[in-house]
Coordinates of N, CA, C and O in Angstrom, one line a residue:
X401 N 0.8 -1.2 0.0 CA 0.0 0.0 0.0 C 0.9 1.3 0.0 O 0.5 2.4 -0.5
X402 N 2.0 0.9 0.6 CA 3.0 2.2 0.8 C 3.6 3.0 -0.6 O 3.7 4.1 -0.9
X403 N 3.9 1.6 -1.2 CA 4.6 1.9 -2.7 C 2.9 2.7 -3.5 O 2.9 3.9 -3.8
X404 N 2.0 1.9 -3.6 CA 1.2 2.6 -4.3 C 0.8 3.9 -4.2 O 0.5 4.7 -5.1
X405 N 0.8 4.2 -2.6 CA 0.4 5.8 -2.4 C 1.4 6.9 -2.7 O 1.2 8.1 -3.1
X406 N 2.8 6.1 -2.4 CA 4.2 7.4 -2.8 C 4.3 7.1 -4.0 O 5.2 7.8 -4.3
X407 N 3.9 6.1 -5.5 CA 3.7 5.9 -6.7 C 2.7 7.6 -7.1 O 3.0 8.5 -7.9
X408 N 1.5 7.4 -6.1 CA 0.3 8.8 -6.6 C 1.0 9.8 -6.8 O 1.0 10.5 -7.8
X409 N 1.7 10.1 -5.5 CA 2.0 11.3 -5.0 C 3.2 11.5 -5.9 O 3.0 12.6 -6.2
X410 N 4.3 11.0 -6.5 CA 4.8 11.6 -7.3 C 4.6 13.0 -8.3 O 3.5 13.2 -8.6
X411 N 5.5 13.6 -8.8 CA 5.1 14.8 -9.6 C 5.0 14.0 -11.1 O 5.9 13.3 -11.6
X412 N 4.0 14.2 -11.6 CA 4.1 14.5 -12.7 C 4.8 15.0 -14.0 O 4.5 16.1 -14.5
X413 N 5.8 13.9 -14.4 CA 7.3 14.9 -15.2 C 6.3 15.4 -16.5 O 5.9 14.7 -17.5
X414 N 6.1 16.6 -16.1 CA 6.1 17.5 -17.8 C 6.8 17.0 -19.4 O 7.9 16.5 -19.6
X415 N 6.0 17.1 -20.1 CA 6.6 16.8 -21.2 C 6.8 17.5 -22.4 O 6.0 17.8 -23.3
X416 N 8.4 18.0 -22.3 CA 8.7 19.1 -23.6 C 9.7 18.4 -25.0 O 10.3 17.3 -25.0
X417 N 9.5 19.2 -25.9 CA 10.0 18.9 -27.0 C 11.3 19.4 -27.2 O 11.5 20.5 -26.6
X418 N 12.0 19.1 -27.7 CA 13.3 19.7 -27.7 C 14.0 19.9 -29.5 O 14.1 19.2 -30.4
X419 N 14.2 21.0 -29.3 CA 14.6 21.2 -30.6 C 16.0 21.7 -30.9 O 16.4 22.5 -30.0
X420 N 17.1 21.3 -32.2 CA 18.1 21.5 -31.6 C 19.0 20.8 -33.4 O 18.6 20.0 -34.3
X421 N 19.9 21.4 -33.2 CA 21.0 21.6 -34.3 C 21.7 19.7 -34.5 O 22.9 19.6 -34.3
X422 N 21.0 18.9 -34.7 CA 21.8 17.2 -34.9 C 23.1 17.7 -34.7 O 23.7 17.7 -33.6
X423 N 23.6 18.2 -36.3 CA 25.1 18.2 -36.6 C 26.0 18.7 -35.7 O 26.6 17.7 -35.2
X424 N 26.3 19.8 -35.1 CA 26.7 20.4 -34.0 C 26.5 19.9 -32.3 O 27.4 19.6 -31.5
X425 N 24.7 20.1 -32.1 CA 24.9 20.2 -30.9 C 24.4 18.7 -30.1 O 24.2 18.9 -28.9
X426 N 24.2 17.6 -30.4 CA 24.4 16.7 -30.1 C 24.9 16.4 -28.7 O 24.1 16.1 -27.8
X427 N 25.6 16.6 -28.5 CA 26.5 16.1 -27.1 C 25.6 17.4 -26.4 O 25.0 17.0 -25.4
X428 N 25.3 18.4 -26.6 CA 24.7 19.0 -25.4 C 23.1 18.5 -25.3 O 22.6 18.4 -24.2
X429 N 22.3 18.2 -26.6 CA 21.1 17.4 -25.8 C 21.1 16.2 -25.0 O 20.3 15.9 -24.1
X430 N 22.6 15.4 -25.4 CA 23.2 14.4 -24.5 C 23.0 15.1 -23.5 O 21.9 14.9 -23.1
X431 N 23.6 15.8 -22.8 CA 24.0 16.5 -21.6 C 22.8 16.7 -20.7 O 22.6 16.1 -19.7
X432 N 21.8 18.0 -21.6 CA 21.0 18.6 -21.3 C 19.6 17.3 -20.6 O 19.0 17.3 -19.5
X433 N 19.4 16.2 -21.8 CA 18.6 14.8 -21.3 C 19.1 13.7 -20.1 O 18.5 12.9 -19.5
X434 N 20.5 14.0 -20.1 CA 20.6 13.4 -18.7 C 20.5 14.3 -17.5 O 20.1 13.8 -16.5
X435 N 20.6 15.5 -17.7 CA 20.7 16.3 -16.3 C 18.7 16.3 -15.9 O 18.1 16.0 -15.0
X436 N 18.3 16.9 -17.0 CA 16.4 16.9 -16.8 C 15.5 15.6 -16.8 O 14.3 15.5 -16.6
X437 N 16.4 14.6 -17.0 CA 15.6 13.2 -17.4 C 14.3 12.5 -16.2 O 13.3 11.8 -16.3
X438 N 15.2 13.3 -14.7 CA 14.0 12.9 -13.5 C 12.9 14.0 -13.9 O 11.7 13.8 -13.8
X439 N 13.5 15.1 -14.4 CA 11.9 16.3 -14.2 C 11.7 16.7 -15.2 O 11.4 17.9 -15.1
X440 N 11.8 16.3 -16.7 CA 11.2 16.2 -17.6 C 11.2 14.8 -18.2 O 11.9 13.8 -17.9
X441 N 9.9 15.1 -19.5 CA 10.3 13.9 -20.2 C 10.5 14.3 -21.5 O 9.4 14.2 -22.1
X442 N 11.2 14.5 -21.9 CA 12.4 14.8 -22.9 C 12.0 14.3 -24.5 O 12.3 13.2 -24.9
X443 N 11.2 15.2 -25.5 CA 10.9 14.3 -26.7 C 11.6 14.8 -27.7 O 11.5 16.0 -27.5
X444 N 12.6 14.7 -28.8 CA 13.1 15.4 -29.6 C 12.8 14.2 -31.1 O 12.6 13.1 -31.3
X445 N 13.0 15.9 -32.0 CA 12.5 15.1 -33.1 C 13.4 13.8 -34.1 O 13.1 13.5 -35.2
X446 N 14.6 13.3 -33.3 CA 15.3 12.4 -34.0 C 15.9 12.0 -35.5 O 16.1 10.9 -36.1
X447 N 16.0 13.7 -36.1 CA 16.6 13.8 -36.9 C 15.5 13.8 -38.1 O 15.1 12.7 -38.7
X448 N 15.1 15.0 -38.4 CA 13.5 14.9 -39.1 C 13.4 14.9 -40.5 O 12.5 14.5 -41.1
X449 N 15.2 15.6 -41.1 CA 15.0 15.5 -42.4 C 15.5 14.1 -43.0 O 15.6 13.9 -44.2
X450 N 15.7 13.1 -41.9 CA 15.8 11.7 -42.6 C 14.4 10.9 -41.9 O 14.1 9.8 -42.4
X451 N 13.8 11.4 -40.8 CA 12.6 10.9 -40.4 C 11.2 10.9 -40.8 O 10.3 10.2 -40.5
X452 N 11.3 12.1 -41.8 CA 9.7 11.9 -42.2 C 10.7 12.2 -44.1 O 11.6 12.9 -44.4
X453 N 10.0 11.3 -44.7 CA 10.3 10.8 -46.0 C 9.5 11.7 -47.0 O 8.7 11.2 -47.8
X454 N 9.9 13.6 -47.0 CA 8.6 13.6 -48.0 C 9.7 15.2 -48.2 O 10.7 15.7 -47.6
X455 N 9.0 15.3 -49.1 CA 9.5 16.7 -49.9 C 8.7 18.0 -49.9 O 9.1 19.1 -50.1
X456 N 7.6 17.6 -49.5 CA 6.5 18.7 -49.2 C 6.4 19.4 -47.9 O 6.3 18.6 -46.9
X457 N 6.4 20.5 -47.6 CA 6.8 21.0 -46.5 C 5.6 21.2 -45.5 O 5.8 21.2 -44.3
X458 N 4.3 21.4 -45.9 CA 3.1 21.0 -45.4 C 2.7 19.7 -44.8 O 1.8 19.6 -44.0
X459 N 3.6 18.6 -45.4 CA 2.4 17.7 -45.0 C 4.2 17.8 -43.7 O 4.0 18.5 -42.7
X460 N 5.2 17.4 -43.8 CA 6.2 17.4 -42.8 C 6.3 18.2 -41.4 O 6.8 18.0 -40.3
X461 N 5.3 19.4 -42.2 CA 4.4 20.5 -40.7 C 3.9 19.9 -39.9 O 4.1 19.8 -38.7
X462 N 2.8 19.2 -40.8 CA 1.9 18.7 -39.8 C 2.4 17.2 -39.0 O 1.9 16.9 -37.9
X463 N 3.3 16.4 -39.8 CA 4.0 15.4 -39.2 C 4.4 16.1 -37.7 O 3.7 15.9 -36.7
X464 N 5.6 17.1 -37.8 CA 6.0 17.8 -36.7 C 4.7 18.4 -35.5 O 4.9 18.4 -34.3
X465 N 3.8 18.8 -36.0 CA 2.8 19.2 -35.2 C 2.2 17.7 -34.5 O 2.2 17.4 -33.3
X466 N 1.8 16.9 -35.5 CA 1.4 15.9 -34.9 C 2.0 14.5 -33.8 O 1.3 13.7 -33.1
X467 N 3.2 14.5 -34.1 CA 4.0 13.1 -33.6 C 5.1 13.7 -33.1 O 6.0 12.9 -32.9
X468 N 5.2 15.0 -32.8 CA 6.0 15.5 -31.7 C 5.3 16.7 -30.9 O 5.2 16.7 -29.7
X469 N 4.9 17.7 -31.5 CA 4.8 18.9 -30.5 C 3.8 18.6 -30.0 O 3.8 18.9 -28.8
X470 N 2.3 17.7 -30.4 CA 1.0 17.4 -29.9 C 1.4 16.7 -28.4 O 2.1 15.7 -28.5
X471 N 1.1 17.0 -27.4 CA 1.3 16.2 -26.5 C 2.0 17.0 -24.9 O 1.7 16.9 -23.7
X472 N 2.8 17.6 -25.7 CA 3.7 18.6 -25.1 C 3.5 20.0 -24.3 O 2.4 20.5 -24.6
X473 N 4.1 20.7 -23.5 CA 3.4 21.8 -23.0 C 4.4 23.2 -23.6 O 4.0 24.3 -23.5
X474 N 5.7 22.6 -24.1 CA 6.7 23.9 -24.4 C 7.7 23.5 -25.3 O 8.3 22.6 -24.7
X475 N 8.2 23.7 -26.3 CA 9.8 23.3 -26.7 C 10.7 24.3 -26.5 O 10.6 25.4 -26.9
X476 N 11.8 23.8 -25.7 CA 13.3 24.3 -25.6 C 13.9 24.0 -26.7 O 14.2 22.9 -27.1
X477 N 14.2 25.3 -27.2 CA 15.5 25.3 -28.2 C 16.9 25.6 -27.8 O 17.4 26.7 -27.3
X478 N 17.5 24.1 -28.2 CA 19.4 24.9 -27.4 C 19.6 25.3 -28.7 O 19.1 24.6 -29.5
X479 N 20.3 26.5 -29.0 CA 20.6 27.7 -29.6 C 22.1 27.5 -29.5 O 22.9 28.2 -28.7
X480 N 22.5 26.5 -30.2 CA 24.1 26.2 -30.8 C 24.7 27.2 -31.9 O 24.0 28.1 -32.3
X481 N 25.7 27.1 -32.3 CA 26.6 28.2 -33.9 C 25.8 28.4 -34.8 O 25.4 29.5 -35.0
X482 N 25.2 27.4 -35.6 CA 24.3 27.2 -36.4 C 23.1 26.6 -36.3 O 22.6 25.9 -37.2
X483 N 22.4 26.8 -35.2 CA 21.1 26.7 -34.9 C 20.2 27.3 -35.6 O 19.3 26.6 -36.1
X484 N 20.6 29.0 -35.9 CA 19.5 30.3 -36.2 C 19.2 29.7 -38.0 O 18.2 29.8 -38.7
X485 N 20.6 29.0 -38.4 CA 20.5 28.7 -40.0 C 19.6 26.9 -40.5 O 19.4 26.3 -41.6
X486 N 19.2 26.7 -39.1 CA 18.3 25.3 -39.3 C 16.9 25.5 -39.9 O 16.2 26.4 -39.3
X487 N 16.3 24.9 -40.8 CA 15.0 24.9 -41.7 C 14.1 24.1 -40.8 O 12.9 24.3 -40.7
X488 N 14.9 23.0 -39.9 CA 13.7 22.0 -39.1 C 13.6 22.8 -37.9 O 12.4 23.1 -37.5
X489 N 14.6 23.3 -37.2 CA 14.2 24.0 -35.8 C 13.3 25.2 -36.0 O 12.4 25.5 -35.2
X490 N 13.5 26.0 -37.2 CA 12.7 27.1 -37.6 C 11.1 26.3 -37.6 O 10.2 26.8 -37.0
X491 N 11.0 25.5 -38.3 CA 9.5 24.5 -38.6 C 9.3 24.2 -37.2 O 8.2 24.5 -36.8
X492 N 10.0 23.8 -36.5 CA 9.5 23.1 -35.0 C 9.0 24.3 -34.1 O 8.3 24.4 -33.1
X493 N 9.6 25.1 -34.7 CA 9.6 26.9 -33.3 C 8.1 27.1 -33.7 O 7.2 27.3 -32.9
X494 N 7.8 27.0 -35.4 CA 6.8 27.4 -35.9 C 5.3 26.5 -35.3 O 4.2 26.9 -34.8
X495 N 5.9 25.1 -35.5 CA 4.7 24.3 -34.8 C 4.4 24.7 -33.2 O 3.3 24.8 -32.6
X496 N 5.6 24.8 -32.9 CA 5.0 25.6 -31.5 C 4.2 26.4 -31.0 O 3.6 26.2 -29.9
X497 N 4.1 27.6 -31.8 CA 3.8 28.9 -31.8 C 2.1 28.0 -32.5 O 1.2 27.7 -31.7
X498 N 2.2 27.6 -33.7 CA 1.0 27.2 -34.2 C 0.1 26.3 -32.9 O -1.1 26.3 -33.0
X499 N 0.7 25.8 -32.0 CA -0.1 24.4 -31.2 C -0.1 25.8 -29.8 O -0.6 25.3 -28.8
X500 N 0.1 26.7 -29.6 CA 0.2 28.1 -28.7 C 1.0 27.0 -27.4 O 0.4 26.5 -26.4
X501 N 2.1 26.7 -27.8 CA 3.0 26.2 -26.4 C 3.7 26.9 -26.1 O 3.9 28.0 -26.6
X502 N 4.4 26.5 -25.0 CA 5.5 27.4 -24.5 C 6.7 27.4 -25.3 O 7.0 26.5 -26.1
X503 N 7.6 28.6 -25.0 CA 8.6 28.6 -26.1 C 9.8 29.0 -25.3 O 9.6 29.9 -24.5
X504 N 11.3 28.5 -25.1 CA 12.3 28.4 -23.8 C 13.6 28.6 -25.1 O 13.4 28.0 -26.2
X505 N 14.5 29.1 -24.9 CA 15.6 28.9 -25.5 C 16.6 28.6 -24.5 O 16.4 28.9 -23.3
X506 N 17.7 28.0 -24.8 CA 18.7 28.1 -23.8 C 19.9 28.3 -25.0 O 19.9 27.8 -26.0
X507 N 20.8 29.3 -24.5 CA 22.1 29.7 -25.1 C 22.9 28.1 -25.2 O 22.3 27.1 -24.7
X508 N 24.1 27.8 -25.7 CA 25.1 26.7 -26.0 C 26.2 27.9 -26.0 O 26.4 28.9 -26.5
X509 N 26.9 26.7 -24.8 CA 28.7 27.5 -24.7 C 29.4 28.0 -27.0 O 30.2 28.8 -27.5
X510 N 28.6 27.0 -27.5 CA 29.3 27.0 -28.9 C 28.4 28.3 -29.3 O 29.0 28.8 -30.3
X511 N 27.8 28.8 -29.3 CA 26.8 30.1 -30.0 C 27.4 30.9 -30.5 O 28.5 31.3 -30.2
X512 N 26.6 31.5 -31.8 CA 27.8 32.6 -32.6 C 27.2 33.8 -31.9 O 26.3 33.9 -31.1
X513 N 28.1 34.6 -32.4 CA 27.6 36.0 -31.8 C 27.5 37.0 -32.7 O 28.2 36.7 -33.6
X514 N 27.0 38.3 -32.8 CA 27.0 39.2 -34.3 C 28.5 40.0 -33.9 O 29.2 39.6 -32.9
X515 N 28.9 40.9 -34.5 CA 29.8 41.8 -34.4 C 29.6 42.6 -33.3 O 30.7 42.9 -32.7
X516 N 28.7 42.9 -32.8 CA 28.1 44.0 -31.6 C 27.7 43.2 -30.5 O 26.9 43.6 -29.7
X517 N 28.3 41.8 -30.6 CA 28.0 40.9 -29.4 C 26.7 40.4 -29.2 O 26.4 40.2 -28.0
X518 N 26.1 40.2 -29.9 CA 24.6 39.9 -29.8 C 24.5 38.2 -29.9 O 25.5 37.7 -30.4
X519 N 23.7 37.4 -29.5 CA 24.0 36.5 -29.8 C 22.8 36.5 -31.2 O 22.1 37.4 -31.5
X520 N 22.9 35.4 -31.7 CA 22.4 34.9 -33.1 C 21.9 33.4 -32.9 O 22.5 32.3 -32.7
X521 N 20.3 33.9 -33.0 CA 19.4 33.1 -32.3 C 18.3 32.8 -33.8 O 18.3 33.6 -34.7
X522 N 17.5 31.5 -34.0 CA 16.6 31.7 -35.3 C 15.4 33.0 -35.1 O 14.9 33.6 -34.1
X523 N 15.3 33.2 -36.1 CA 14.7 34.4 -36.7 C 13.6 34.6 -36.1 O 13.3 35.7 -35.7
X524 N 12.8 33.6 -35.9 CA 11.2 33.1 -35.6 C 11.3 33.3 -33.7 O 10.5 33.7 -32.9
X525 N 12.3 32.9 -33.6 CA 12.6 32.9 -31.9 C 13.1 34.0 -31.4 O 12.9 34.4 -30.3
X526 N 13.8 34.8 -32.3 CA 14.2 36.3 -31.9 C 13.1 37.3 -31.8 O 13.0 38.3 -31.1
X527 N 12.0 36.6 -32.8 CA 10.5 37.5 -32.6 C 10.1 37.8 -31.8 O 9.7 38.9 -31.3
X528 N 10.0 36.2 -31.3 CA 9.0 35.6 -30.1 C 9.7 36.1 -28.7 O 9.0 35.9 -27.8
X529 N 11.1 36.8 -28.4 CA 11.7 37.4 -27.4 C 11.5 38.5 -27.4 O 11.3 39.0 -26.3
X530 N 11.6 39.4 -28.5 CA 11.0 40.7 -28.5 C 9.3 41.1 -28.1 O 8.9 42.2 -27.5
X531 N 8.8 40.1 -28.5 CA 7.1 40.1 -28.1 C 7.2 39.9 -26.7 O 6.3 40.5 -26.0
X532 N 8.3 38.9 -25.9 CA 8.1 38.7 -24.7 C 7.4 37.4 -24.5 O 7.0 37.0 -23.4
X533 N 7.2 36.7 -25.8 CA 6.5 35.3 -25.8 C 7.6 34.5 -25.5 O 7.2 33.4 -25.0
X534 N 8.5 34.5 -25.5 CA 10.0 33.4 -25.4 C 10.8 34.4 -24.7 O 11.0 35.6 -24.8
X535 N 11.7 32.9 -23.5 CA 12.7 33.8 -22.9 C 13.7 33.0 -22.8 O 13.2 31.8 -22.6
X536 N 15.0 32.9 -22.8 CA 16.3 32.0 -22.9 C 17.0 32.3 -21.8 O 16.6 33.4 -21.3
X537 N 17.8 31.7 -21.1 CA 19.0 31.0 -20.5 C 20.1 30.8 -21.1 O 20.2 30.4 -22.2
X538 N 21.2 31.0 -20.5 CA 22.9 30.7 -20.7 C 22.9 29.2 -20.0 O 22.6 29.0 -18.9
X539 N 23.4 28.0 -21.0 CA 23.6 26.7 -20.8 C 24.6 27.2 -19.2 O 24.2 26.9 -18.0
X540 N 25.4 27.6 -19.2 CA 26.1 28.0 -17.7 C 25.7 28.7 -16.6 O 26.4 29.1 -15.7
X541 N 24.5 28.9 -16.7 CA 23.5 29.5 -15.7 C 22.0 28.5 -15.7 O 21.1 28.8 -14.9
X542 N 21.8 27.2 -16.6 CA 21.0 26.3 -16.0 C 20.5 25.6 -15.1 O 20.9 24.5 -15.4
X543 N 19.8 25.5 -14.2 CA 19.6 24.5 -13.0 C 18.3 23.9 -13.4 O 17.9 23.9 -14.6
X544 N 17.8 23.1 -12.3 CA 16.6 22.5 -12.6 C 15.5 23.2 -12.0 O 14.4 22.9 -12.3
X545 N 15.8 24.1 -11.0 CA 14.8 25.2 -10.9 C 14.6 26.1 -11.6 O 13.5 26.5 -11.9
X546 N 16.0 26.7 -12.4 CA 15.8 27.5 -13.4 C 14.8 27.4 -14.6 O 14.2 28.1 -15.3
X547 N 15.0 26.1 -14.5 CA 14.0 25.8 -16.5 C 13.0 25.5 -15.4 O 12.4 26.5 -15.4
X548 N 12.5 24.9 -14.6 CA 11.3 24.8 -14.0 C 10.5 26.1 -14.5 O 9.7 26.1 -15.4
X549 N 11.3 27.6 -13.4 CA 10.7 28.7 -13.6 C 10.1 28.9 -15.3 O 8.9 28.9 -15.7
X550 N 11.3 29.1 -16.1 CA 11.4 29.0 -17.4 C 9.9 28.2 -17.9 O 8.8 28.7 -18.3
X551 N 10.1 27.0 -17.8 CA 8.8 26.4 -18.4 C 7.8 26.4 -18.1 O 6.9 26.1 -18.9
X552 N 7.4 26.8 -16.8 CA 6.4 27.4 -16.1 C 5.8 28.5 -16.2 O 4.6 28.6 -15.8
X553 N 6.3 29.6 -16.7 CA 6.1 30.9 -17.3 C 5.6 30.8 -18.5 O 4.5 31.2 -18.8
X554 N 6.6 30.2 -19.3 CA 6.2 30.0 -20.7 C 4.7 29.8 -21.2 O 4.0 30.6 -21.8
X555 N 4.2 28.3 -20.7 CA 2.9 28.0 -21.1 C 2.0 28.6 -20.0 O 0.9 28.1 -19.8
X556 N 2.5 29.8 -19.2 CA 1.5 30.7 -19.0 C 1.1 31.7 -19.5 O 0.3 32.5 -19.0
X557 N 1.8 31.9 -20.8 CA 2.2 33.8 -21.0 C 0.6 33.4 -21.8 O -0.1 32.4 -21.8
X558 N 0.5 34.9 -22.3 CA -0.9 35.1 -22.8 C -0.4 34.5 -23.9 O 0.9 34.4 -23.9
X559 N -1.3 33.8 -25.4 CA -1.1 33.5 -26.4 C -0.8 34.9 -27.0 O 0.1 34.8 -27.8
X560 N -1.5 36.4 -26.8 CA -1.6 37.5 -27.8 C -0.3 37.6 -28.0 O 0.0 38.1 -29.1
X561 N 0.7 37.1 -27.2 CA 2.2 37.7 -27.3 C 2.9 37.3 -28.7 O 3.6 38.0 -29.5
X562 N 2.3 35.4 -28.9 CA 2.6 35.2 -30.0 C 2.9 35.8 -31.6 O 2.0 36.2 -32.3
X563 N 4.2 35.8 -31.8 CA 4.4 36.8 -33.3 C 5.1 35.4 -34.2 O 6.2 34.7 -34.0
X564 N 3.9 35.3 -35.2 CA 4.4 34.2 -35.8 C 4.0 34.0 -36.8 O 3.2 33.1 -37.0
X565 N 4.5 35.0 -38.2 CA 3.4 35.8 -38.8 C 4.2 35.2 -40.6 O 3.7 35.0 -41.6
X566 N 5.5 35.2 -40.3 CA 6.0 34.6 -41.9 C 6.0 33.4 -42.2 O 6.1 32.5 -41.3
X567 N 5.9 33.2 -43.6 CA 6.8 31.9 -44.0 C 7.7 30.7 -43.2 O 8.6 31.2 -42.6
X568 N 7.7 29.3 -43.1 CA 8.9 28.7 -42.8 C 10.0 28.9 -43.7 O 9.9 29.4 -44.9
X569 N 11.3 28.7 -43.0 CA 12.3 28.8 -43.8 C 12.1 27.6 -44.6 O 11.6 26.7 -44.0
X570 N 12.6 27.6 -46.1 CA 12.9 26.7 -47.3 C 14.1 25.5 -47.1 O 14.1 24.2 -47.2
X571 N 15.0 26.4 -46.8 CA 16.3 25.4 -46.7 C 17.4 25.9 -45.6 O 17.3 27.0 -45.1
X572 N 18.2 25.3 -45.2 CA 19.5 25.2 -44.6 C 20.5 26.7 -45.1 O 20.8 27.0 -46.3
X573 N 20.7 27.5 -44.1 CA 21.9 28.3 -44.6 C 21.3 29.6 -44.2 O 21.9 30.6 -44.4

């Protein structure tokens, strides 16, 4: 009886989507899925331009909307060197915004930066921080309270904040 009542009482791990640069940043969703793995449950899309088999960018939307973001309450984007130039993380930011979830960035030690020190974040995500719909973290200032706060905010904020008004990106670059 003991196990089944401290079974109830458990928290409920949240379940966020993770979006994120394969080629580059790899070892940091390694990282990032072992450190959250007790308090989140962790869905990423597994590498989407060899996972959904199609050339059409609509029906691959809705793949992405459907068998990853549906379910979920927020996606964290780690924001690696070439993150901002990804066509699928731009599509996944977009499904987000489309399904009104929460939207979290976290910086990566590898991040480029502009000339005036800015960091260089995707396009669609830089909106969504100016609206105040998305808010990011430095990977060296993460805790598990921290993204708590973070994801907790997130799928609170009003949907009006959402700015998510162009085109997906086409391709890579």
């Amino acid at each position: 009886m003991n196990g089944l009542l401290s079974s109830m009482m458990q928290p409920v791990r949240r379940k966020i989507f993770v979006s994120y640069h394969h080629g580059n940043d790899q070892a940091y969703y390694d990282g990032f899925s072992r450190f959250f793995h007790d308090q989140y449950e962790a869905v990423f899309d597994n590498s989407l331009d060899r996972g959904i088999d199609s050339g059409n960018a609509q029906y691959v939307m809705q793949r992405i909307r459907d068998k990853h973001i549906t379910g979920t309450s927020c996606t964290v984007v780690l924001i690696g060197a070439q993150t901002h130039q990804r066509k699928y993380v731009d599509w996944e930011i977009k499904a987000t915004l489309d399904k009104q979830h929460g939207l979290v960035g976290i910086v990566l030690p590898n991040h480029q930066k502009t000339n005036d020190g800015k960091i260089v974040v995707p396009e669609r995500f830089h909106r969504n921080v100016c609206s105040r719909y998305a808010s990011f973290e430095h990977w060296d200032n993460l805790t598990a309270q921290r993204l708590t706060q973070m994801v907790n905010a997130a799928t609170n904020l009003s949907k009006a904040l959402i700015d998510n008004p162009f085109d997906i990106k086409q391709r890579n670059g």
